[in-house]
PDB file of C-alpha atoms in Angstrom:
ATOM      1  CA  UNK Q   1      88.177   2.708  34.428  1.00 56.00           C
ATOM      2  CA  UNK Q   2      91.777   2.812  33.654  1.00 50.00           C
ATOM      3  CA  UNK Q   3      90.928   4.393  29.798  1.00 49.00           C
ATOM      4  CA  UNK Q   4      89.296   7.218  32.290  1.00 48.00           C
ATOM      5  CA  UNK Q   5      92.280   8.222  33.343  1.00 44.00           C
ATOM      6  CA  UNK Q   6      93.648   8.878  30.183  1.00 40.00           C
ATOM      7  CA  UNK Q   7      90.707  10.670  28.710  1.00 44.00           C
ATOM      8  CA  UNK Q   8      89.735  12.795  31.803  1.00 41.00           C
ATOM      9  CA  UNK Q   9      93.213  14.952  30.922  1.00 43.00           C
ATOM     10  CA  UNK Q  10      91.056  17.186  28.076  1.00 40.00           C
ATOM     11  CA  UNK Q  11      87.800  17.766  29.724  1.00 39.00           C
ATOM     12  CA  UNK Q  12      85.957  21.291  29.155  1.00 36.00           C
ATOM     13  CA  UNK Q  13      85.581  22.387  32.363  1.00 36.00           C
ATOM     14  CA  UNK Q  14      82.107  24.470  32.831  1.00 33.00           C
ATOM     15  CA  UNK Q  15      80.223  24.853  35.834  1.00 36.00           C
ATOM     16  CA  UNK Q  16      78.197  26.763  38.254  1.00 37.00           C
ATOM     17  CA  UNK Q  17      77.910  28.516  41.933  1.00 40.00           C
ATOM     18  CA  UNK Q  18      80.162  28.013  45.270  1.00 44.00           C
ATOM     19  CA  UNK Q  19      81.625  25.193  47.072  1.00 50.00           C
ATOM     20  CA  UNK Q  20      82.703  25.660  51.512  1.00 52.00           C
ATOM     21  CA  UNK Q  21      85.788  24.195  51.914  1.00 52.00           C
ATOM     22  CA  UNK Q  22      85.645  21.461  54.985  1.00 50.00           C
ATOM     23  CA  UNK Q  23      87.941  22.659  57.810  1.00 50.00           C
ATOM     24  CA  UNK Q  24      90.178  20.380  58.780  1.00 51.00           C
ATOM     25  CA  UNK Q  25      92.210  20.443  62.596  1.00 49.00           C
ATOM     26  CA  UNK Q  26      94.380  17.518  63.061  1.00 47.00           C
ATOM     27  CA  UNK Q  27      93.142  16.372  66.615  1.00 50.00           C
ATOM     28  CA  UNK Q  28      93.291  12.890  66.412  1.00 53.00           C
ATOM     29  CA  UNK Q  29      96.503  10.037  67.021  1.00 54.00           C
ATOM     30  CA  UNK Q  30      95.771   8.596  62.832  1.00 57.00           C
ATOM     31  CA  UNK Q  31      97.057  12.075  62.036  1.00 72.00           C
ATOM     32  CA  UNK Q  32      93.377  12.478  60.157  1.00 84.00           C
ATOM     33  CA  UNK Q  33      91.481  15.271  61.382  1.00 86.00           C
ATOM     34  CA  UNK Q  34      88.296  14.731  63.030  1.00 89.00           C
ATOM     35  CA  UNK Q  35      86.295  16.284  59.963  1.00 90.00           C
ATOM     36  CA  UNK Q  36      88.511  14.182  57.685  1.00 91.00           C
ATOM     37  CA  UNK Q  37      87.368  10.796  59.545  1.00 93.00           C
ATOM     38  CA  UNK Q  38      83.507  12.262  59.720  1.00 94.00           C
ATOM     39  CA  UNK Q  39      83.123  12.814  56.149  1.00 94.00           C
ATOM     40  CA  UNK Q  40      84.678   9.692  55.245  1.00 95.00           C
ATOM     41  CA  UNK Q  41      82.444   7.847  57.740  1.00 96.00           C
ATOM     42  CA  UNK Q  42      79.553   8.827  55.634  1.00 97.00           C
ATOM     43  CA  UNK Q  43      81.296   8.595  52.193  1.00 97.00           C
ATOM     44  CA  UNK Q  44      82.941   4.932  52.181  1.00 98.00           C
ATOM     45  CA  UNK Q  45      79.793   3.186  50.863  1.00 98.00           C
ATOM     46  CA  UNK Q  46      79.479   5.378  47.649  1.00 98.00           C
ATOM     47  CA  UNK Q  47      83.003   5.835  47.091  1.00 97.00           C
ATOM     48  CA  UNK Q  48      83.180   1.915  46.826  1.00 98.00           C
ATOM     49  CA  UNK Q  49      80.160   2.097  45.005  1.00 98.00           C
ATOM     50  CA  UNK Q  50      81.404   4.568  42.724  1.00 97.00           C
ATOM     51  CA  UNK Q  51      84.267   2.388  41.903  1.00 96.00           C
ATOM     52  CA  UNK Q  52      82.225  -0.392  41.338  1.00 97.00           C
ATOM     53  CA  UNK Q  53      80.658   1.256  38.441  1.00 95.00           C
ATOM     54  CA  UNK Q  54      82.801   0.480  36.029  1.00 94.00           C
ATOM     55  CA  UNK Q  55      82.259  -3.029  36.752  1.00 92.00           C
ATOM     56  CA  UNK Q  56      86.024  -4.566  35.955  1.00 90.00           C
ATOM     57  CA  UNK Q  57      88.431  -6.185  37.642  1.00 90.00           C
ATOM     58  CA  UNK Q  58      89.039  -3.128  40.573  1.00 90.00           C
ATOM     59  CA  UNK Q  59      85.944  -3.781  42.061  1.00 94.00           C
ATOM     60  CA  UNK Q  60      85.183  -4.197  45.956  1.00 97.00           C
ATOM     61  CA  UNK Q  61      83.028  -6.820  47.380  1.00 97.00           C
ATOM     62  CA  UNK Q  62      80.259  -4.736  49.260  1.00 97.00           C
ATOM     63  CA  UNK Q  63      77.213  -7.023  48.539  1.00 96.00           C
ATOM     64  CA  UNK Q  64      77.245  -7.567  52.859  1.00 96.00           C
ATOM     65  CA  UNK Q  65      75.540  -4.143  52.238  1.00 98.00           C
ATOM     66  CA  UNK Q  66      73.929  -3.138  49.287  1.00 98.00           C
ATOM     67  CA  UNK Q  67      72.988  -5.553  46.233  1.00 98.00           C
ATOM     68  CA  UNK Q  68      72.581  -4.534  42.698  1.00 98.00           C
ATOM     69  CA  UNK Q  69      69.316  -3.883  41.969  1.00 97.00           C
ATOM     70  CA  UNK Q  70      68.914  -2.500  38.167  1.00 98.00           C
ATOM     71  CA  UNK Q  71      71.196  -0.953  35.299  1.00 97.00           C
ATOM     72  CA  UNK Q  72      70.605   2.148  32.931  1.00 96.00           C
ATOM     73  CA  UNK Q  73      72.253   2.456  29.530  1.00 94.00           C
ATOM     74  CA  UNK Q  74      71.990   4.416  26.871  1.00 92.00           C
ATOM     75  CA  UNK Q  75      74.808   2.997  24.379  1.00 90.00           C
ATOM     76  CA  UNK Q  76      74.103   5.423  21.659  1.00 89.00           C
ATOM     77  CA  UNK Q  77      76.490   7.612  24.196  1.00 88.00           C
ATOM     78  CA  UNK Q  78      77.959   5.014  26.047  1.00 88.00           C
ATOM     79  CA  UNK Q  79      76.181   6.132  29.146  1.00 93.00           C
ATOM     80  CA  UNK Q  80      75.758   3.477  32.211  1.00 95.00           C
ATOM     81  CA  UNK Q  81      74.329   3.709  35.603  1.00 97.00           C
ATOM     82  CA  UNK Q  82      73.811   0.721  38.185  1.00 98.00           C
ATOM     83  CA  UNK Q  83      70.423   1.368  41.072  1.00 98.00           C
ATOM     84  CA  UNK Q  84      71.759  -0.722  43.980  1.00 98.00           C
ATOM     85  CA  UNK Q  85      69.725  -1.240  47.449  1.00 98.00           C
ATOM     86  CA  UNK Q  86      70.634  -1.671  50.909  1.00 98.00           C
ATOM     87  CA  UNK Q  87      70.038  -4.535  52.042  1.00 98.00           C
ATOM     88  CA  UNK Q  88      68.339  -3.171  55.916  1.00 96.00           C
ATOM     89  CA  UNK Q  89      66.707   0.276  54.698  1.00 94.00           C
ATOM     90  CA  UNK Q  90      64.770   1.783  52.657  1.00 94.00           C
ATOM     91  CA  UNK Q  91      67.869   3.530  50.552  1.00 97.00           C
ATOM     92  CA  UNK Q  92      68.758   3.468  46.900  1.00 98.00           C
ATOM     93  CA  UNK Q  93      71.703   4.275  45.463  1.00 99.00           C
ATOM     94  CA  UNK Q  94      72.172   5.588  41.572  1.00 99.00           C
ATOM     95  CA  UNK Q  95      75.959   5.777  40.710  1.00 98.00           C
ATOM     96  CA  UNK Q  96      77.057   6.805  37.291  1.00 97.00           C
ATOM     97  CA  UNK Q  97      80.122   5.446  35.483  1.00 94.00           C
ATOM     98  CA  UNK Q  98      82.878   7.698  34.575  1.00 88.00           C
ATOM     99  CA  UNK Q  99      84.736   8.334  31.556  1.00 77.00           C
ATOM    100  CA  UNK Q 100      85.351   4.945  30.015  1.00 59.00           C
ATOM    101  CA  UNK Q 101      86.033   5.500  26.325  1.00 45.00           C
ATOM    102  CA  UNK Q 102      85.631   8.393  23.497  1.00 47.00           C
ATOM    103  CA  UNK Q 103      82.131   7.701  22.662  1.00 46.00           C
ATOM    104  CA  UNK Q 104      81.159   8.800  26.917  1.00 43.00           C
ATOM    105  CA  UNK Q 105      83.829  11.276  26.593  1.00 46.00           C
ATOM    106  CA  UNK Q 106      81.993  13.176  23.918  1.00 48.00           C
ATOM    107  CA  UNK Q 107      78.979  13.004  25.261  1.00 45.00           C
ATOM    108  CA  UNK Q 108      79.702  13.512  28.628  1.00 44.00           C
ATOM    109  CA  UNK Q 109      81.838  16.784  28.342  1.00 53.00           C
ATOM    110  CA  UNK Q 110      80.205  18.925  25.654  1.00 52.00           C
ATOM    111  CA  UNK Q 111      79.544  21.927  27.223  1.00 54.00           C
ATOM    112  CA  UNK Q 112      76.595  22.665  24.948  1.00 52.00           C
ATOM    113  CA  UNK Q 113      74.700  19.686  25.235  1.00 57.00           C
ATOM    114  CA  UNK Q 114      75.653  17.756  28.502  1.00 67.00           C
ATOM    115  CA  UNK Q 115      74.061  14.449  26.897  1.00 83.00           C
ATOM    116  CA  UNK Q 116      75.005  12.390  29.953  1.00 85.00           C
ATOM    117  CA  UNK Q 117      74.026  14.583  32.491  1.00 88.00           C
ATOM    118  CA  UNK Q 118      70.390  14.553  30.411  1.00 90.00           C
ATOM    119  CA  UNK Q 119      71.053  10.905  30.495  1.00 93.00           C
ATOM    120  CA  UNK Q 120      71.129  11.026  34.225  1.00 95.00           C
ATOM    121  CA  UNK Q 121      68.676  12.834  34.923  1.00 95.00           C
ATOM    122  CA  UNK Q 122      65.951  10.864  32.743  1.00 96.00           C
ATOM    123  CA  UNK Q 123      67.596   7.758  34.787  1.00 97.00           C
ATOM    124  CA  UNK Q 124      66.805   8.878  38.345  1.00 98.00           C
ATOM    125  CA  UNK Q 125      63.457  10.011  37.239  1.00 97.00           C
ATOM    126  CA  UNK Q 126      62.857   6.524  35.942  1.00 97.00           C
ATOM    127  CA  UNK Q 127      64.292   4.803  39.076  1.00 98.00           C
ATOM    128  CA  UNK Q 128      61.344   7.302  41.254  1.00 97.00           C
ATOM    129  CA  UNK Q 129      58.674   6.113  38.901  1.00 96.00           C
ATOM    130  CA  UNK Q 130      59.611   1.957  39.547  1.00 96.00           C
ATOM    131  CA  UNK Q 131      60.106   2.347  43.069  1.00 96.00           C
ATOM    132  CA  UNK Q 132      58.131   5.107  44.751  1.00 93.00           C
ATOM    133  CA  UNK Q 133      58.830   8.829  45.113  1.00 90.00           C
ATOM    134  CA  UNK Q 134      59.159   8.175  48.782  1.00 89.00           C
ATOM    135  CA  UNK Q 135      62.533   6.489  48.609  1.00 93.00           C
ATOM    136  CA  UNK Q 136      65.328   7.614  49.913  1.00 95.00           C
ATOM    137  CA  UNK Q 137      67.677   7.945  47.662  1.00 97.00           C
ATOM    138  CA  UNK Q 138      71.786   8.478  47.105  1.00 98.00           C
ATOM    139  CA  UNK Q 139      73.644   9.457  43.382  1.00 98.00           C
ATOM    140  CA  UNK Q 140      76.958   9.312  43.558  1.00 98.00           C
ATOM    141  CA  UNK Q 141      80.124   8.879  40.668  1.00 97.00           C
ATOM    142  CA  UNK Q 142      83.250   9.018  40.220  1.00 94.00           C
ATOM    143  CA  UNK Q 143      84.818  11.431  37.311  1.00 90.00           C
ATOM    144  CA  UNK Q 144      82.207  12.514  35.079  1.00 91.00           C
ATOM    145  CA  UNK Q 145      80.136  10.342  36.646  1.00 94.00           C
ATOM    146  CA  UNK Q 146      80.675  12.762  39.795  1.00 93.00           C
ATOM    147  CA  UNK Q 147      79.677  15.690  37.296  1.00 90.00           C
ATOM    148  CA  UNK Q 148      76.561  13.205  36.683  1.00 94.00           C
ATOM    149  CA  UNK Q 149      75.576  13.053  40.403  1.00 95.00           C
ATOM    150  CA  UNK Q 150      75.891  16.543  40.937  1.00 92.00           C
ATOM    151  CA  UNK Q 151      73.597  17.587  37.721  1.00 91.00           C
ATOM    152  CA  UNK Q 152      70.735  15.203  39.164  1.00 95.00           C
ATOM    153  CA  UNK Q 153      71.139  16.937  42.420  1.00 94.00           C
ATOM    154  CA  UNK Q 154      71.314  20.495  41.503  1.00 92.00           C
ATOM    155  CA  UNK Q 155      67.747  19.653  39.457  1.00 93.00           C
ATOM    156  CA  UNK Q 156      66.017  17.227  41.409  1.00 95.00           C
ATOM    157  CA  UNK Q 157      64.794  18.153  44.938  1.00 95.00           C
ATOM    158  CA  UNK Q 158      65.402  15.352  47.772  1.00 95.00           C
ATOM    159  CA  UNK Q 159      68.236  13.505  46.789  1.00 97.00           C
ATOM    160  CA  UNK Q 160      71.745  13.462  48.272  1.00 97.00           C
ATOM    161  CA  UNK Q 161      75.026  13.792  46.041  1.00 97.00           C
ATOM    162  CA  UNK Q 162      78.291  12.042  46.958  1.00 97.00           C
ATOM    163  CA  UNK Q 163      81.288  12.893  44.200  1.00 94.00           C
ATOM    164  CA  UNK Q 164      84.919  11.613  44.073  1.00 94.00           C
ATOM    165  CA  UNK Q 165      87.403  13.660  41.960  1.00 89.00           C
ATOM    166  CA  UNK Q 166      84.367  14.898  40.232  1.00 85.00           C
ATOM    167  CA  UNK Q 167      84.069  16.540  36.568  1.00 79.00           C
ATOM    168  CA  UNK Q 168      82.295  20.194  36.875  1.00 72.00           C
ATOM    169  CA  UNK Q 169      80.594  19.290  33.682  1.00 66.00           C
ATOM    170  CA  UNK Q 170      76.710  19.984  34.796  1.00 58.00           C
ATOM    171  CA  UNK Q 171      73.989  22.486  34.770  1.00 64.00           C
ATOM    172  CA  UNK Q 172      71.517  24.224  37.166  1.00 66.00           C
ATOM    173  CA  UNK Q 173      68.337  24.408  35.198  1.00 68.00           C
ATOM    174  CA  UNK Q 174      66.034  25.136  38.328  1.00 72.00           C
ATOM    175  CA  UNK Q 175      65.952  25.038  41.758  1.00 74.00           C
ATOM    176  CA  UNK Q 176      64.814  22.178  42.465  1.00 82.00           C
ATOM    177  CA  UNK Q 177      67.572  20.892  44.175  1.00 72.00           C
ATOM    178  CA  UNK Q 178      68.324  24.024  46.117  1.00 84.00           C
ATOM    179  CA  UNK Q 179      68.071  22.235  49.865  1.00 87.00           C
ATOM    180  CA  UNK Q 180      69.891  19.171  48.784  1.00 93.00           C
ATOM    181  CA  UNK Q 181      73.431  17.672  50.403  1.00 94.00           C
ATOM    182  CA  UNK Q 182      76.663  17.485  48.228  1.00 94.00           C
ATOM    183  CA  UNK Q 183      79.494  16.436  49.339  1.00 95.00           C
ATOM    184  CA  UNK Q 184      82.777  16.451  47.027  1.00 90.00           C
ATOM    185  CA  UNK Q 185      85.337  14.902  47.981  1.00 91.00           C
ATOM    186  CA  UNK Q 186      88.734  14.588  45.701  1.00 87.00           C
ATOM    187  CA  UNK Q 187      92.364  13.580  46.232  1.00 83.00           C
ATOM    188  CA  UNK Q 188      94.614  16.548  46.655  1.00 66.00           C
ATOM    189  CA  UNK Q 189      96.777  16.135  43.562  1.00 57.00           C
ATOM    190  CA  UNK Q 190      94.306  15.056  41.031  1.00 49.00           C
ATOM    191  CA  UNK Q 191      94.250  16.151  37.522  1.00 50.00           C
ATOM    192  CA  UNK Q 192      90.900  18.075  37.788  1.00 52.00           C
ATOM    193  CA  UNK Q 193      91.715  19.396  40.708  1.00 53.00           C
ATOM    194  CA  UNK Q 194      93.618  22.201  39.419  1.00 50.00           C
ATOM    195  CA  UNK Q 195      91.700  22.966  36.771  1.00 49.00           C
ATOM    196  CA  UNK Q 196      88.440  23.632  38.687  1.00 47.00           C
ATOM    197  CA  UNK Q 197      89.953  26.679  39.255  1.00 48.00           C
ATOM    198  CA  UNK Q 198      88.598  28.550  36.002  1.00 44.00           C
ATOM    199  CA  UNK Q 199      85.430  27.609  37.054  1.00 47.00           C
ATOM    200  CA  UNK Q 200      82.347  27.663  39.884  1.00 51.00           C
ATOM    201  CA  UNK Q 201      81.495  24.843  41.384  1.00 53.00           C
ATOM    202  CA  UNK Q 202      77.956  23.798  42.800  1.00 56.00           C
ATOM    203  CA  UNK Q 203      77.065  24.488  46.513  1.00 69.00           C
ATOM    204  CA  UNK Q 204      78.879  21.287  48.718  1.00 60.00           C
ATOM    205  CA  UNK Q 205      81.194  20.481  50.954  1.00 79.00           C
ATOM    206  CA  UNK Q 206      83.977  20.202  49.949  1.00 77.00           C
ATOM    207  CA  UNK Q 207      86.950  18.055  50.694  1.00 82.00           C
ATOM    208  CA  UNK Q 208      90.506  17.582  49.577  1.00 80.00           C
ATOM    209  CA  UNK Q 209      92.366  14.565  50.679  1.00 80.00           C
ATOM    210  CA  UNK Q 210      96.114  13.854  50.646  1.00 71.00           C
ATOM    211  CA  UNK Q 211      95.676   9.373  49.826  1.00 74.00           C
ATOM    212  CA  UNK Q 212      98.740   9.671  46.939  1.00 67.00           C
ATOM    213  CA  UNK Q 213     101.390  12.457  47.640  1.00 59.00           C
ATOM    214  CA  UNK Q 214     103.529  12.701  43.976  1.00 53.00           C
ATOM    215  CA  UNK Q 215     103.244  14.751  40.743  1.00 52.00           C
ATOM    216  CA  UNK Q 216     101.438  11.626  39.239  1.00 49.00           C
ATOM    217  CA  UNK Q 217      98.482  13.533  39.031  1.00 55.00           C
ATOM    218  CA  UNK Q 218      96.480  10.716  36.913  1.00 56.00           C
ATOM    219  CA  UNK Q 219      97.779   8.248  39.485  1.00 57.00           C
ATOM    220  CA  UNK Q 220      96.157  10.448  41.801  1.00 63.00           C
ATOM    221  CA  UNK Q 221      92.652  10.486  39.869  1.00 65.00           C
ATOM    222  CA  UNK Q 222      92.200   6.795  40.550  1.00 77.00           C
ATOM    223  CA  UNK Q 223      89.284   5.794  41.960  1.00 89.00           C
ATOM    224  CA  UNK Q 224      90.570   2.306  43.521  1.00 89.00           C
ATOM    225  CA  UNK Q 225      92.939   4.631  45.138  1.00 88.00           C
ATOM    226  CA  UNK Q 226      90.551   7.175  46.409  1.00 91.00           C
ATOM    227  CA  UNK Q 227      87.710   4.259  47.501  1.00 94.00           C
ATOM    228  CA  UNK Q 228      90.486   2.309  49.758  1.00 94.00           C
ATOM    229  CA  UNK Q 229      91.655   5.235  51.324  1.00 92.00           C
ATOM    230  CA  UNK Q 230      88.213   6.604  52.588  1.00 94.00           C
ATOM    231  CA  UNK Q 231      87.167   3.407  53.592  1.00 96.00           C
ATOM    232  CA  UNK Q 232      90.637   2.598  55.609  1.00 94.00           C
ATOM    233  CA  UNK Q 233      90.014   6.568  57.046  1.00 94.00           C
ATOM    234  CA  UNK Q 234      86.099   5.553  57.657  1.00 96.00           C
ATOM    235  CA  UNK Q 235      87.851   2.105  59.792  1.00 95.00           C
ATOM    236  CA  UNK Q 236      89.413   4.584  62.494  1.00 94.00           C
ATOM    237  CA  UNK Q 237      85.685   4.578  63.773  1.00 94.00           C
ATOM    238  CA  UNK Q 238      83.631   2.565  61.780  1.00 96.00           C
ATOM    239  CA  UNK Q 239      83.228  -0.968  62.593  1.00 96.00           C
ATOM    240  CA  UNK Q 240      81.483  -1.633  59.303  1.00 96.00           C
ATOM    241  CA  UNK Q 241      83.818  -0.010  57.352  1.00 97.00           C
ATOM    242  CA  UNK Q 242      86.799  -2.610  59.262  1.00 96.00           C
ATOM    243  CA  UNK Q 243      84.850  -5.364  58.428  1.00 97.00           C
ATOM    244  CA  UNK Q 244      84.452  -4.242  54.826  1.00 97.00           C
ATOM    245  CA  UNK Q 245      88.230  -4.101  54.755  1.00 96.00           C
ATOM    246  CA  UNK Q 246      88.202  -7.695  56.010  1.00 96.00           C
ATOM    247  CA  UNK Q 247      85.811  -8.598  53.080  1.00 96.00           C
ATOM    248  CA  UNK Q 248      88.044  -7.655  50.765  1.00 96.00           C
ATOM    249  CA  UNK Q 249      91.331  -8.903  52.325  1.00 94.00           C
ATOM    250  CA  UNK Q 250      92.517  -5.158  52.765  1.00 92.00           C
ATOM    251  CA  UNK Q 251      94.910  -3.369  55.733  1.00 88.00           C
ATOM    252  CA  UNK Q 252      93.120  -2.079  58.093  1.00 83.00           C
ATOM    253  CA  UNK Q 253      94.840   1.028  58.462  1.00 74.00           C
ATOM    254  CA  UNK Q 254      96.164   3.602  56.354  1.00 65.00           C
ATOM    255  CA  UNK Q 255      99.214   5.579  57.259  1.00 56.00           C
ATOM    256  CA  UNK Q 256      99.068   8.685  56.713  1.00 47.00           C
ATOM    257  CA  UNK Q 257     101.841  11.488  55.515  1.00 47.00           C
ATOM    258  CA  UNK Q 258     102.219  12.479  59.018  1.00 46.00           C
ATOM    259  CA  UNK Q 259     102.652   8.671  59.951  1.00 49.00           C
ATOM    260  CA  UNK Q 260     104.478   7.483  57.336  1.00 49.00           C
ATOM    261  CA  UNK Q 261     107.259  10.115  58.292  1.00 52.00           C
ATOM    262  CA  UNK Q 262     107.601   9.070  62.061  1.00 52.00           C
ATOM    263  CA  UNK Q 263     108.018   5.447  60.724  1.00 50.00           C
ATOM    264  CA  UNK Q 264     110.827   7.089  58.375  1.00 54.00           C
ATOM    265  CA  UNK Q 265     112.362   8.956  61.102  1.00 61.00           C
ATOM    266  CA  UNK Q 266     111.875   5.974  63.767  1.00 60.00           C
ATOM    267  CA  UNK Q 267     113.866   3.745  61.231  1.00 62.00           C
ATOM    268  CA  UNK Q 268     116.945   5.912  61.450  1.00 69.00           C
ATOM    269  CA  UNK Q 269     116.912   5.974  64.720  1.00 72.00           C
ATOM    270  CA  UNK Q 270     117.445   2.372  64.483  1.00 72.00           C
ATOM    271  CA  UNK Q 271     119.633   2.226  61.861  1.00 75.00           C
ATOM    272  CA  UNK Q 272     122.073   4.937  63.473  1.00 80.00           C
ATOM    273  CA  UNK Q 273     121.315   2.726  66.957  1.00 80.00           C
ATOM    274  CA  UNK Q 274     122.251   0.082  64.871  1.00 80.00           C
ATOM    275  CA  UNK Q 275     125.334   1.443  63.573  1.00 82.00           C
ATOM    276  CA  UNK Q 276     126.777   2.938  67.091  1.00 83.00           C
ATOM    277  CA  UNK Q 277     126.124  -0.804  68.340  1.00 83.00           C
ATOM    278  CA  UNK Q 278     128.546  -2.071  65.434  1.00 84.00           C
ATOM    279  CA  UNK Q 279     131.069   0.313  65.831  1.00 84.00           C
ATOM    280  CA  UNK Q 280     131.043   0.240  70.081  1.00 83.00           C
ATOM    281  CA  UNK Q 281     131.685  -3.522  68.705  1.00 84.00           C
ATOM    282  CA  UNK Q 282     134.283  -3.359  66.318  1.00 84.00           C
ATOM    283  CA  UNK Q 283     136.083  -0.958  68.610  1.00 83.00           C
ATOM    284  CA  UNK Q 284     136.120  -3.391  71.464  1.00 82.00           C
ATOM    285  CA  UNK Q 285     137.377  -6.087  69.046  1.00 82.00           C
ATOM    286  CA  UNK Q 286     140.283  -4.321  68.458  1.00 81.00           C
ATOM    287  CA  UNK Q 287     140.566  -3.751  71.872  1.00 81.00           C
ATOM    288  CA  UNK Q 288     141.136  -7.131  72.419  1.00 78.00           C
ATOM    289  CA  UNK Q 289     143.212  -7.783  69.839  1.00 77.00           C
ATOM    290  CA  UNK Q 290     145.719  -5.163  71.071  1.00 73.00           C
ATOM    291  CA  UNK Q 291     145.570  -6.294  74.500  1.00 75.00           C
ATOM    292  CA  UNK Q 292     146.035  -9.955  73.479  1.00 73.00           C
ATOM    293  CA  UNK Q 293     149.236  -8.585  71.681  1.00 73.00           C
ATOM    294  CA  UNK Q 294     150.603  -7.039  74.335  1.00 73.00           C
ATOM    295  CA  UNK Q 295     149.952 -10.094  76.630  1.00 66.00           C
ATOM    296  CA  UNK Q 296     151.493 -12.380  74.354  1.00 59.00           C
TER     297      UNK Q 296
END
């Protein structure tokens, strides 16, 4: 994953149609708005899933969940995709690997042949002729694998799209998918992020979140990054998503900008407390020492 964020700076950027921007009113104590914590309610699973697509050493522990259940490659393009099932329902999840060298890069963001997002598409149609049209089923990725997820749902009806920082590298070739959920959800400062500007983005909703304030905008592309944050957002009111934090020995809470500054502000306050004390002491030292002088 970490070659990703290297190679994600030069995508080609071409996409298609509208996105509605999430609205967001801060009404709750974490400083999160209550759309914030809803969306990331239903995203924590994939994001972590997402992440856990490029299968190194940044990978969460969410097997108390869903368990692997088959792989995809094509390696002439470096293309990868892992089918994992939950464990209690009948729900599949297909999440596509991102950017993770030159060979993926190429194939993934030419904007004349899209050979990944053909690549994913002949991957969920494989994973409906194994198990059963009547599946329910997730694709979600992070990076191009987002672009990935978002091809298969814009051309395949019945299927639900979760993306994370998400390349606009896909195509509508129907309208098959015309009905289906997507939900994009990237970090505020990311390097794509920007860029999406000069072009359309599918219909979704849409949602920017502020996890790693800085310029460091491939810092801020990160999916380990982006995956902790939802989930520690998802633990306001998610039991599940606390005890996946527990799983993987991670804080329970994550302070937010808004947060973060009252514990900056609180701090002086007890620092200047702090120094007041020492000076009301050092004053009545010398008190002391003057009335001691004059005594003696």
């Amino acid at each position: 994953m970490k070659k990703s964020l290297i190679l994600i700076s030069f995508l080609l950027l071409i996409s298609c149609k509208t996105n509605t921007i999430i609205p967001q009113h801060i009404t709750h104590k974490s400083g999160w708005s209550d759309e914030i914590i809803d969306v990331c309610k239903k995203a924590w699973p994939y994001a972590q899933l997402s992440l856990n697509a490029y299968e190194d050493e940044d990978s969460l522990n969410i097997s108390h969940i869903y368990q692997k259940l088959d792989t995809f490659a094509d390696n002439k393009i470096d293309f990868n995709a892992i089918l994992y099932k939950h464990n209690n329902k009948n729900e599949y999840v297909l999440t596509f690997r991102g950017t993770n060298s030159i060979k993926d890069f190429k194939a993934g963001n030419n904007p004349v042949n899209r050979k990944q997002n053909q690549a994913g598409i002949k991957a969920f149609d494989s994973v409906l002729r194994k198990y059963g049209n009547d599946i329910s089923i997730v694709v979600t990725g992070h990076s191009l694998g987002g672009g990935i997820a978002m091809g298969v749902s814009l051309n395949r009806p019945n299927v639900t799209c979760f993306s994370f920082n998400g390349s606009p590298i896909f195509k509508k070739r129907n309208n098959k998918g015309k009905d289906n959920e997507r939900y994009s959800i990237v970090e505020y400062g990311e390097i794509l992020k920007a860029t999406r500007i000069f072009g359309r983005e599918a219909d979704q909703l849409y949602t920017s979140i502020n996890l790693t304030p800085g310029l460091n905008t491939i810092k801020q592309h990160s999916m380990i990054n982006l995956a902790i944050g939802i989930t520690q957002i998802a633990a306001i009111r998610s039991p599940k998503a606390q005890k996946s934090l527990e799983i993987n020995n991670l804080n329970l809470k994550y302070n937010s900008q808004q947060q973060q500054q009252q514990q900056q502000q609180q701090q002086q306050q007890q620092q200047q407390q702090q120094q007041q004390q020492q000076q009301q002491q050092q004053q009545q030292q010398q008190q002391q020492q003057v009335q001691q002088q004059i005594g003696g």
